[in-house]
Coordinates of C-alpha atoms and ligand atoms in Angstrom, one line a residue:
M83 CA 9.4 -21.9 -18.3
F84 CA 5.9 -21.2 -16.4
L85 CA 6.8 -21.8 -13.1
D86 CA 10.6 -20.3 -13.5
E87 CA 9.1 -17.1 -14.5
I88 CA 6.7 -16.9 -11.4
A89 CA 10.0 -18.3 -9.2
K90 CA 11.6 -15.0 -10.3
R91 CA 8.6 -12.2 -9.2
R92 CA 9.4 -10.4 -6.5
T93 CA 6.5 -8.2 -6.0
F94 CA 6.1 -5.6 -2.7
G95 CA 5.6 -2.3 -1.3
I96 CA 7.7 -0.1 1.0
I97 CA 5.1 1.7 3.8
S98 CA 6.6 4.1 6.0
H99 CA 5.5 7.3 7.2
P100 CA 5.8 10.5 5.3
D101 CA 9.8 11.6 5.7
A102 CA 11.5 8.9 6.6
G103 CA 12.5 7.8 3.1
K104 CA 10.5 5.5 1.1
T105 CA 10.8 7.7 -2.0
T106 CA 14.9 7.6 -1.2
L107 CA 14.9 3.9 -0.8
T108 CA 13.1 3.3 -4.1
E109 CA 15.1 5.2 -6.2
K110 CA 18.3 3.8 -4.8
L111 CA 16.7 0.3 -5.0
L112 CA 15.8 1.7 -9.1
L113 CA 19.9 2.4 -9.2
F114 CA 21.3 -1.1 -8.2
G115 CA 18.7 -2.7 -11.4
G116 CA 20.1 -0.5 -13.5
A117 CA 16.6 0.5 -14.3
I118 CA 17.4 4.2 -14.3
Q119 CA 20.7 6.1 -14.7
E120 CA 21.3 8.7 -11.7
A121 CA 19.5 10.4 -8.4
G122 CA 16.6 12.0 -9.0
A123 CA 14.8 10.6 -11.8
V124 CA 11.9 9.4 -9.6
K125 CA 9.9 12.3 -8.8
S126 CA 8.4 12.4 -5.7
N127 CA 4.9 11.5 -5.8
K128 CA 3.7 12.8 -1.9
I129 CA 1.9 15.4 -1.4
K130 CA 4.8 18.3 -0.4
K131 CA 4.3 19.8 3.4
G132 CA 1.9 22.9 3.4
A133 CA 0.0 22.0 -0.1
T134 CA -2.1 19.9 2.1
S135 CA -5.3 22.0 1.2
D136 CA -3.7 22.8 -2.9
F137 CA -5.7 20.4 -5.1
M138 CA -3.8 21.3 -8.3
E139 CA -0.9 20.0 -6.5
I140 CA -3.2 16.6 -5.8
E141 CA -3.8 17.0 -9.7
R142 CA -0.2 17.4 -10.6
Q143 CA 0.9 14.4 -8.0
R144 CA -1.5 12.4 -9.8
G145 CA 0.2 12.5 -13.0
I146 CA 3.4 11.8 -11.3
S147 CA 1.7 8.6 -9.3
V148 CA 0.7 6.7 -12.4
A149 CA 4.3 6.8 -13.7
T150 CA 5.5 5.9 -10.0
S151 CA 1.8 3.4 -10.0
V152 CA 4.4 0.2 -10.1
L153 CA 8.7 0.5 -11.2
A154 CA 9.2 -3.0 -12.0
F155 CA 13.2 -3.8 -13.0
Y156 CA 15.3 -7.3 -13.1
Y157 CA 18.2 -7.7 -10.3
K158 CA 20.6 -10.6 -11.1
D159 CA 17.5 -13.1 -12.3
K160 CA 14.9 -12.0 -10.6
K161 CA 12.3 -9.2 -11.9
I162 CA 11.0 -7.0 -9.3
N163 CA 8.3 -5.0 -9.4
I164 CA 8.0 -2.1 -6.7
L165 CA 3.7 -0.8 -5.8
D166 CA 3.9 2.2 -4.9
T167 CA 2.0 3.7 -2.1
P168 CA 0.8 6.8 -1.0
G169 CA 2.8 8.0 2.4
H170 CA -0.6 10.9 2.8
K171 CA -2.6 9.7 5.6
D172 CA -5.2 11.6 3.2
F173 CA -4.9 8.6 0.7
A174 CA -4.3 5.6 3.1
E175 CA -7.3 3.6 1.8
D176 CA -5.0 3.6 -1.5
T177 CA -2.3 2.1 0.3
F178 CA -4.2 -0.5 2.2
R179 CA -5.9 -1.6 -1.2
T180 CA -2.6 -1.5 -3.1
L181 CA -1.7 -4.0 0.1
T182 CA -3.4 -6.5 -1.1
A183 CA -1.5 -7.2 -4.3
V184 CA 1.8 -7.3 -2.7
D185 CA 3.3 -10.6 -1.7
S186 CA 5.4 -8.9 1.4
V187 CA 6.3 -5.5 2.6
I188 CA 9.9 -3.0 3.4
V189 CA 8.6 -1.2 6.1
V190 CA 11.3 2.2 6.5
I191 CA 11.3 3.6 9.3
D192 CA 13.3 7.3 10.3
V193 CA 16.1 6.1 12.7
A194 CA 15.8 9.1 14.9
K195 CA 11.8 9.4 14.8
G196 CA 11.2 5.5 15.7
V197 CA 7.9 4.1 15.2
E198 CA 5.0 6.8 13.9
E199 CA 2.2 7.1 13.7
Q200 CA 1.4 5.9 9.6
T201 CA 3.8 3.4 9.5
E202 CA 1.6 1.9 13.0
K203 CA -1.3 2.0 11.3
L204 CA -0.2 0.2 8.3
V205 CA 1.9 -2.2 9.6
E206 CA -1.2 -3.1 11.4
V207 CA -3.0 -4.4 8.5
C208 CA -0.1 -6.0 7.1
R209 CA 0.2 -8.4 10.5
M210 CA -3.9 -8.4 10.0
R211 CA -3.4 -10.2 6.8
A212 CA 0.1 -12.1 7.6
I213 CA 2.4 -10.2 4.8
P214 CA 6.2 -10.9 5.2
M215 CA 7.8 -8.0 6.6
I216 CA 11.2 -6.6 6.8
V217 CA 11.9 -3.7 8.5
F218 CA 14.8 -1.5 7.1
I219 CA 15.7 1.5 10.2
N220 CA 16.9 4.2 7.8
K221 CA 19.5 7.6 7.8
L222 CA 22.1 5.8 10.5
D223 CA 24.0 9.0 9.5
R224 CA 21.9 11.0 11.4
E225 CA 21.6 11.1 15.5
G226 CA 19.5 8.3 16.4
K227 CA 18.1 6.2 18.8
D228 CA 20.1 3.0 20.1
A229 CA 19.6 0.3 17.7
F230 CA 18.3 -2.0 20.5
D231 CA 15.8 0.6 21.8
L232 CA 14.4 0.8 18.4
M233 CA 13.9 -2.6 17.9
D234 CA 12.0 -2.6 21.1
E235 CA 9.9 -0.1 20.3
V236 CA 9.3 -1.8 17.1
E237 CA 8.6 -5.1 18.9
Q238 CA 6.2 -3.0 21.3
K239 CA 4.4 -0.3 18.7
L240 CA 4.3 -2.6 16.4
G241 CA 3.5 -5.5 17.8
L242 CA 6.5 -7.8 15.5
R243 CA 8.9 -10.2 16.7
V244 CA 12.6 -8.8 15.1
T245 CA 15.9 -9.8 14.4
P246 CA 18.8 -7.9 12.7
L247 CA 20.5 -9.3 9.9
T248 CA 22.2 -5.9 10.1
F249 CA 23.9 -4.4 12.9
P250 CA 25.2 -0.6 12.8
I251 CA 29.0 0.7 13.5
G252 CA 28.4 3.7 15.9
M253 CA 25.3 6.1 14.5
G254 CA 25.1 9.2 13.6
Y255 CA 28.7 11.6 14.0
D256 CA 30.6 7.9 14.4
F257 CA 28.8 6.1 11.9
Q258 CA 31.1 4.0 10.6
G259 CA 29.6 1.1 8.7
I260 CA 27.5 -2.3 9.4
Y261 CA 27.9 -5.5 9.9
N262 CA 26.4 -7.5 7.5
I263 CA 24.6 -10.7 9.6
W264 CA 23.1 -12.4 6.8
G265 CA 26.1 -11.9 4.7
K266 CA 28.8 -12.1 7.5
N267 CA 30.6 -9.3 6.3
V268 CA 32.0 -6.1 7.0
Q269 CA 30.9 -3.2 5.0
L270 CA 32.7 0.2 5.9
F271 CA 31.0 4.0 4.4
V272 CA 33.5 6.3 3.7
E273 CA 32.3 10.0 3.6
E274 CA 33.7 11.3 0.9
D275 CA 32.5 14.9 0.5
K276 CA 29.7 17.1 2.7
Q277 CA 27.2 15.6 1.0
H278 CA 27.4 12.9 2.4
K279 CA 28.5 10.9 -0.9
G280 CA 30.6 8.3 0.1
T281 CA 31.5 4.6 -1.0
A282 CA 31.8 1.0 1.0
I283 CA 35.1 -0.9 1.9
Q284 CA 34.0 -4.7 2.5
Y285 CA 36.2 -6.7 4.7
D286 CA 35.2 -10.3 4.7
D287 CA 36.3 -11.0 8.5
L288 CA 35.5 -9.6 12.0
N289 CA 38.8 -10.6 13.1
D290 CA 40.5 -8.7 9.9
P291 CA 43.5 -6.6 12.0
A292 CA 42.9 -3.8 9.3
L293 CA 39.2 -3.7 10.4
A294 CA 40.3 -2.6 13.4
Q295 CA 42.4 -0.6 11.9
A296 CA 39.9 1.0 10.2
I297 CA 37.3 1.6 12.8
G298 CA 39.5 1.8 16.3
E299 CA 40.1 -0.8 19.2
K300 CA 36.9 0.5 20.7
A301 CA 34.5 0.4 18.3
L302 CA 35.3 -3.3 17.1
N303 CA 35.2 -4.1 20.9
T304 CA 31.3 -3.0 20.9
L305 CA 30.6 -4.5 18.2
N306 CA 31.8 -7.4 19.1
D307 CA 29.9 -7.0 22.2
E308 CA 26.3 -6.0 20.3
L309 CA 27.2 -9.0 17.7
E310 CA 27.1 -11.2 21.4
L311 CA 24.1 -9.9 22.5
V312 CA 22.0 -9.5 19.5
E313 CA 22.7 -14.1 19.0
G314 CA 21.9 -14.2 22.8
V315 CA 18.8 -12.1 22.6
Y316 CA 17.0 -12.3 19.2
P317 CA 16.1 -15.5 17.8
S318 CA 17.9 -16.8 14.4
F319 CA 16.6 -15.9 11.1
D320 CA 14.1 -18.6 9.9
Q321 CA 12.8 -18.2 6.5
E322 CA 9.6 -20.1 7.5
A323 CA 8.6 -17.7 10.2
Y324 CA 9.7 -15.0 8.1
L325 CA 7.1 -16.3 5.4
N326 CA 4.9 -16.8 8.2
S327 CA 4.6 -13.1 9.6
Q328 CA 6.1 -14.9 12.5
L329 CA 9.1 -13.2 12.4
Q330 CA 10.1 -9.3 10.5
P331 CA 14.1 -9.2 10.5
V332 CA 16.3 -6.1 10.7
F333 CA 18.6 -4.2 8.6
F334 CA 19.8 -0.7 9.3
G335 CA 21.2 2.0 6.4
S336 CA 20.9 4.7 4.8
A337 CA 19.1 5.1 1.6
L338 CA 20.8 8.9 1.3
N339 CA 24.1 7.5 1.5
N340 CA 23.2 4.3 -0.9
F341 CA 24.6 2.8 1.9
G342 CA 23.0 -0.9 3.6
V343 CA 20.8 -1.1 0.6
Q344 CA 22.4 -3.0 -1.3
E345 CA 22.6 -5.8 1.5
L346 CA 18.9 -5.4 2.4
L347 CA 18.4 -5.9 -2.0
N348 CA 20.9 -8.8 -1.8
C349 CA 18.8 -10.1 1.1
F350 CA 15.2 -9.6 0.5
I351 CA 15.7 -11.4 -3.3
D352 CA 16.8 -14.2 -1.7
I353 CA 14.3 -14.7 1.1
A354 CA 11.0 -12.6 -0.4
P355 CA 8.3 -14.7 -1.6
A356 CA 7.8 -15.5 -5.2
P357 CA 4.1 -14.8 -5.9
L358 CA 1.4 -16.6 -3.5
N359 CA -1.8 -18.0 -2.9
K360 CA -5.2 -16.3 -3.2
Q361 CA -8.3 -16.8 -1.5
A362 CA -10.9 -15.9 -3.7
V363 CA -15.0 -16.4 -2.3
E364 CA -14.4 -19.8 -3.9
R365 CA -12.1 -21.7 -3.1
E366 CA -8.1 -20.5 -2.6
I367 CA -5.9 -20.1 -6.5
D368 CA -2.5 -21.1 -6.4
P369 CA -0.2 -19.1 -9.2
T370 CA 1.2 -22.2 -10.7
E371 CA -2.6 -23.1 -11.9
K372 CA -2.8 -22.2 -15.9
A373 CA -6.1 -21.1 -15.9
F374 CA -5.1 -17.0 -15.7
S375 CA -6.6 -15.4 -12.8
G376 CA -6.3 -11.6 -11.5
F377 CA -7.7 -9.2 -9.7
V378 CA -8.4 -4.7 -10.0
F379 CA -6.4 -3.0 -6.8
K380 CA -6.7 0.3 -8.3
I381 CA -7.3 2.8 -11.4
H382 CA -6.4 6.0 -12.4
A383 CA -8.5 8.2 -14.5
N384 CA -6.8 9.8 -16.9
M385 CA -6.5 13.5 -16.6
D386 CA -7.1 14.5 -19.9
P387 CA -10.4 15.4 -20.0
N388 CA -10.8 14.7 -23.9
H389 CA -9.8 11.2 -23.3
R390 CA -11.9 9.7 -20.6
D391 CA -11.0 6.1 -20.8
R392 CA -9.0 4.8 -17.4
L393 CA -6.0 2.5 -16.9
A394 CA -7.5 -0.3 -14.4
F395 CA -4.7 -2.2 -12.7
I396 CA -4.7 -5.7 -12.0
K397 CA -2.3 -7.7 -9.9
I398 CA -2.3 -11.3 -12.1
V399 CA -2.6 -13.6 -9.3
S400 CA -2.3 -17.2 -11.4
G401 CA -2.0 -17.8 -15.0
T402 CA -0.6 -15.7 -17.4
F403 CA -2.6 -13.2 -18.7
E404 CA -2.0 -12.5 -22.9
R405 CA -2.9 -9.6 -25.3
N406 CA -5.7 -10.4 -27.6
K407 CA -7.2 -12.8 -25.6
P408 CA -10.9 -12.9 -24.3
Y409 CA -11.1 -12.9 -21.0
L410 CA -14.2 -12.9 -18.3
H411 CA -15.2 -9.8 -15.8
V412 CA -16.7 -11.9 -13.5
R413 CA -18.7 -9.1 -12.2
N414 CA -20.5 -8.2 -15.2
N415 CA -20.4 -11.9 -16.9
K416 CA -19.2 -10.4 -20.2
K417 CA -16.1 -11.0 -22.2
L418 CA -13.0 -8.5 -22.6
K419 CA -10.4 -8.8 -24.9
F420 CA -7.4 -5.9 -24.8
S421 CA -5.3 -4.8 -27.7
S422 CA -3.1 -3.0 -25.2
P423 CA -2.3 -3.9 -21.7
N424 CA 0.7 -1.9 -20.2
A425 CA 3.5 -3.5 -18.7
F426 CA 5.3 -0.4 -16.1
F427 CA 9.1 0.0 -15.9
A428 CA 11.1 2.6 -13.9
E429 CA 11.1 5.2 -16.4
R430 CA 8.6 4.0 -19.3
K431 CA 5.5 2.1 -19.6
E432 CA 5.1 -0.4 -22.8
I433 CA 2.5 -2.8 -24.6
V434 CA 2.9 -6.5 -23.5
E435 CA 2.1 -9.8 -24.9
I436 CA 2.7 -12.3 -22.1
S437 CA 2.6 -11.0 -18.0
Y438 CA 3.0 -14.0 -15.1
P439 CA 1.6 -14.5 -11.8
G440 CA 3.4 -11.2 -9.7
D441 CA 2.9 -8.8 -12.5
I442 CA 1.1 -5.9 -12.8
V443 CA -0.7 -5.3 -16.1
G444 CA -3.0 -1.9 -16.8
L445 CA -5.5 -2.3 -19.5
H446 CA -7.2 0.9 -20.7
D447 CA -11.4 0.8 -19.5
T448 CA -13.7 3.3 -20.5
G449 CA -16.0 2.0 -17.4
N450 CA -16.1 -1.2 -17.2
F451 CA -14.2 -2.2 -13.9
K452 CA -14.3 -1.4 -10.3
I453 CA -11.7 -1.9 -8.0
G454 CA -12.2 -5.0 -6.8
D455 CA -13.1 -6.5 -9.6
S456 CA -12.3 -10.1 -10.4
L457 CA -10.6 -11.6 -14.6
T458 CA -10.6 -14.6 -15.1
S459 CA -10.1 -17.0 -18.6
G460 CA -13.2 -17.8 -17.5
E461 CA -13.9 -19.3 -14.0
N462 CA -16.3 -17.0 -11.5
I463 CA -13.7 -16.2 -8.9
N464 CA -14.1 -13.1 -6.7
F465 CA -11.4 -12.2 -4.6
K466 CA -11.8 -11.5 -1.4
G467 CA -9.6 -8.8 0.9
I468 CA -10.2 -5.3 -0.4
P469 CA -12.9 -4.1 2.0
S470 CA -14.4 -0.7 2.7
F471 CA -13.7 0.9 5.8
S472 CA -15.7 3.4 7.8
P473 CA -14.4 7.5 6.3
E474 CA -13.5 10.3 8.9
H475 CA -15.6 12.8 7.4
F476 CA -18.7 12.8 6.1
R477 CA -20.8 15.4 4.1
Y478 CA -24.1 15.5 1.5
I479 CA -23.3 16.0 -1.3
N480 CA -25.6 18.5 -3.5
N481 CA -25.6 19.2 -7.6
A482 CA -25.1 23.0 -8.1
D483 CA -25.7 23.3 -11.7
P484 CA -29.6 21.8 -12.8
M485 CA -28.6 21.7 -16.1
K486 CA -25.8 19.3 -15.7
A487 CA -27.1 16.5 -13.2
K488 CA -26.8 13.4 -15.8
Q489 CA -23.3 14.5 -15.7
L490 CA -22.8 14.3 -11.6
N491 CA -24.2 11.4 -11.8
K492 CA -22.2 9.8 -14.0
G493 CA -18.6 11.5 -12.3
I494 CA -19.8 10.9 -8.3
D495 CA -20.3 7.2 -10.0
Q496 CA -16.6 6.8 -12.0
L497 CA -15.0 8.9 -8.9
M498 CA -16.5 6.1 -6.3
D499 CA -15.4 3.2 -8.7
E500 CA -11.7 4.6 -8.5
G501 CA -12.2 4.2 -4.9
V502 CA -11.6 8.2 -4.3
A503 CA -13.7 8.1 -1.7
Q504 CA -17.6 6.3 -1.1
L505 CA -21.2 6.8 -1.9
F506 CA -24.0 6.3 1.1
T507 CA -27.2 7.0 0.1
L508 CA -29.8 8.1 3.1
S509 CA -33.0 5.1 3.4
L510 CA -35.1 7.7 4.1
N511 CA -34.7 10.6 1.5
N512 CA -31.9 9.3 -1.3
R513 CA -29.6 12.2 -0.4
K514 CA -26.1 11.0 -1.4
I515 CA -23.0 11.6 1.4
I516 CA -20.1 11.4 0.4
G517 CA -17.6 9.9 3.0
T518 CA -13.5 10.0 2.7
V519 CA -10.3 9.5 4.6
G520 CA -9.6 13.0 4.9
A521 CA -10.6 16.5 4.1
L522 CA -8.2 17.4 1.0
Q523 CA -10.7 14.7 -1.4
F524 CA -13.7 16.9 -0.7
D525 CA -11.7 18.9 -2.7
V526 CA -10.0 16.8 -5.3
I527 CA -14.0 15.6 -6.2
Q528 CA -15.2 18.9 -7.0
Y529 CA -12.6 20.2 -9.0
R530 CA -12.3 16.5 -10.9
L531 CA -16.5 16.5 -11.3
E532 CA -16.0 20.5 -12.3
H533 CA -12.9 19.3 -14.8
E534 CA -13.3 16.2 -15.7
Y535 CA -17.3 15.8 -16.2
G536 CA -18.6 19.6 -16.6
A537 CA -20.4 19.3 -13.6
K538 CA -20.5 21.1 -10.3
C539 CA -21.2 20.6 -6.6
S540 CA -21.4 22.1 -3.1
Y541 CA -21.1 20.5 0.4
E542 CA -23.5 20.5 3.2
N543 CA -21.8 19.4 6.7
L544 CA -23.0 16.5 8.3
N545 CA -22.3 15.1 11.7
V546 CA -21.1 11.8 11.4
F547 CA -19.1 9.7 13.8
K548 CA -18.9 6.5 11.9
A549 CA -20.0 4.3 8.9
C550 CA -20.8 1.0 10.5
W551 CA -21.7 -1.7 8.3
V552 CA -24.9 -3.6 9.9
E553 CA -25.2 -7.8 9.9
P554 CA -28.2 -8.3 11.7
E555 CA -28.6 -12.2 13.4
D556 CA -32.4 -12.3 11.7
E557 CA -33.8 -9.8 9.0
N558 CA -37.3 -10.6 10.2
N559 CA -36.9 -10.7 13.8
D560 CA -38.5 -8.0 15.4
E561 CA -34.9 -6.3 17.3
F562 CA -34.0 -5.5 13.9
K563 CA -37.3 -4.4 12.3
D564 CA -37.2 -2.5 15.3
F565 CA -33.6 -0.9 14.8
K566 CA -34.6 -0.2 11.3
R567 CA -37.4 1.8 12.5
V568 CA -36.7 3.6 15.4
K569 CA -32.9 4.4 13.6
Q570 CA -34.5 5.3 9.9
K571 CA -32.8 8.5 10.1
F572 CA -29.5 6.9 10.3
L573 CA -29.3 4.3 8.1
A574 CA -28.2 4.7 4.6
T575 CA -26.8 2.0 1.9
D576 CA -23.2 2.0 0.0
K577 CA -22.3 1.1 -3.6
Q578 CA -23.1 -2.3 -3.2
K579 CA -27.1 -1.9 -1.3
Q580 CA -25.3 -3.1 2.1
L581 CA -26.6 -1.8 4.8
V582 CA -24.9 0.8 7.0
F583 CA -25.3 2.6 9.9
L584 CA -24.3 6.3 10.2
A585 CA -23.6 6.8 13.9
D586 CA -23.7 10.6 15.2
S587 CA -21.4 10.1 17.5
S588 CA -19.8 6.8 19.3
F589 CA -22.2 6.6 22.9
S590 CA -25.0 7.1 20.2
L591 CA -22.8 4.0 18.8
Q592 CA -22.9 2.2 22.3
M593 CA -26.0 3.2 23.5
T594 CA -27.6 1.5 20.2
Q595 CA -25.2 -1.4 20.7
Q596 CA -27.0 -2.2 24.1
K597 CA -30.2 -1.8 22.4
Y598 CA -30.1 -4.2 20.0
P599 CA -27.8 -7.0 21.2
S600 CA -28.6 -9.2 18.0
V601 CA -27.5 -6.7 15.5
K602 CA -23.9 -6.2 14.9
F603 CA -22.0 -3.3 13.8
H604 CA -18.5 -3.4 11.9
F605 CA -16.6 -0.8 10.9
T606 CA -15.5 -2.3 7.6
S607 CA -17.6 -3.6 4.8
E608 CA -16.1 -7.3 4.6
F609 CA -17.0 -9.2 7.7
Ligands
G4P738 P1 9.2 9.5 2.0 O1 8.8 9.1 0.0 O2 8.9 8.7 2.9 O3 8.3 10.7 2.6 O4 11.0 10.3 2.0 P2 11.8 11.3 1.4 O5 12.3 9.7 0.5 O6 11.4 11.6 0.6 O7 13.1 11.5 2.3 C1 12.6 12.4 2.7 C2 13.7 13.0 3.3 O8 14.9 12.3 4.6 C3 14.5 13.6 2.0 O9 15.0 14.7 2.6 C4 15.6 12.6 2.0 O10 16.5 13.4 1.2 C5 15.6 12.6 3.5 N1 16.5 10.9 3.2 C6 16.6 10.5 3.2 N2 17.0 9.0 3.3 C7 18.2 10.1 3.9 C8 19.4 9.0 4.7 O11 19.3 7.7 4.7 N3 20.2 10.2 5.5 C9 19.6 11.5 5.4 N4 20.5 12.2 6.7 N5 18.2 12.4 4.9 C10 18.0 10.8 4.5 P3 14.4 16.2 2.6 O12 15.3 17.6 2.3 O13 13.1 16.0 3.3 O14 14.0 16.0 1.1 P4 14.7 16.8 -0.7 O15 14.9 17.6 -0.4 O16 16.6 16.4 -0.4 O17 14.2 15.6 -1.8

């Protein structure tokens, strides 16, 4: 029973550059699962174009994004958990953290735009972590790049090795459907109206005379030639290679038209991994172990200032998580019980008695949790793989209301625990520096400090190129001592009290590296 439940779970994330169709695809998957009744039910949680400095918009979006953080539904006999990843680049760090909780991903690419910047960054993270990936090429109803050129681009820019499992018949104006290499049938797209609403007609055989008639001899010949080329050029699908992140299957379709999506979903539930082993500092944890373990990958603050509790999202790695059972919060060495753990479905969340590996539970928290924390049945397990990356923007944060110093410190502390930004404390004078991925977060922090904590802050510009986590060869050697003395002005500690060098330019970083060869500088906090 326990093992069946694990084998049923498919926990994944959809990643893309904004506007490639992530929200639309998510919605269509939910429709197939019967989790929602009509398109438009899942509100987009992306920050709309042109609203990039509007933090009220962010607050609104934050509300929506609680609801869409995890979307769970049943399809055939599988339990599907989709973890939402923000597409906006200023929230890239949120996405990186969410990727620590997925067992696989689907990468959505716009057929006309091809591989875009944000896709490159996110895929690189997935590749580094060897996460199994499926590529979905979207918007086939529009004119776009040639399918072979696009697969070349995916291989070159994303460093993937691909094999198509569906293949388009025509494109844009001439788009007629797809050949399902995986299911060995043809799906023809029949457009019914100007809104691109359509239905699919299935042919089980390429030699079916009705097919030739439907798409025309010419298109059929082209398709046959292309399929021959596919067979000659691309490796045949190998599940082992996919699971090891050495081969990425490609699907073509149009999410908006609900076309090619079911083929994707049917194949996905067959090939995508059930919950995988997870490496902790102490040892590797197998999901089938009876003892519970899990970790926090996301914290969401309550938007109602009268209720200061937060929702911590836990990915269950092994065992079962049960309501009202005491679990060990490893970092604080404290037992905690949860009377109302939440499970998430497409349009609702509800209190759940028992959850299995692969599931996400939302726990009400009054300030115990930090991102990356582990929760277990009792064992001392610390999960790895939620590093901080060097921020891109840095500012001093000052208290603008001396009467509210306590509130300010508490607010900063909690917002950092949520992972909104990173805090560095200058070694020289204890001044606080906030580092963020995007300039947008400074507005968010200021707004939230005021509205949630009653504190006021102001910022002061600071010229920092990168935060580099410092790893000395030997803490006691003269070179390291000299480094600390000479560079004192540029040294700070992060929230974990790790030493950080705030380089003011790429040139000064280079010079420092040359001068102190035994000291290593890292752009992430885990090395
Ligand atoms: P995102 O979450 O990746 O940012 O993308 P989203 O799904 O919001 O899609 C971005 C735009 O692309 C939307 O149009 C959406 O309707 C459109 N789109 C998605 N899939 C397809 C497709 O298969 N074909 C075509 N032609 N368009 C597609 P929008 O005008 O920006 O928004 P909306 O007003 O339609 O919501």
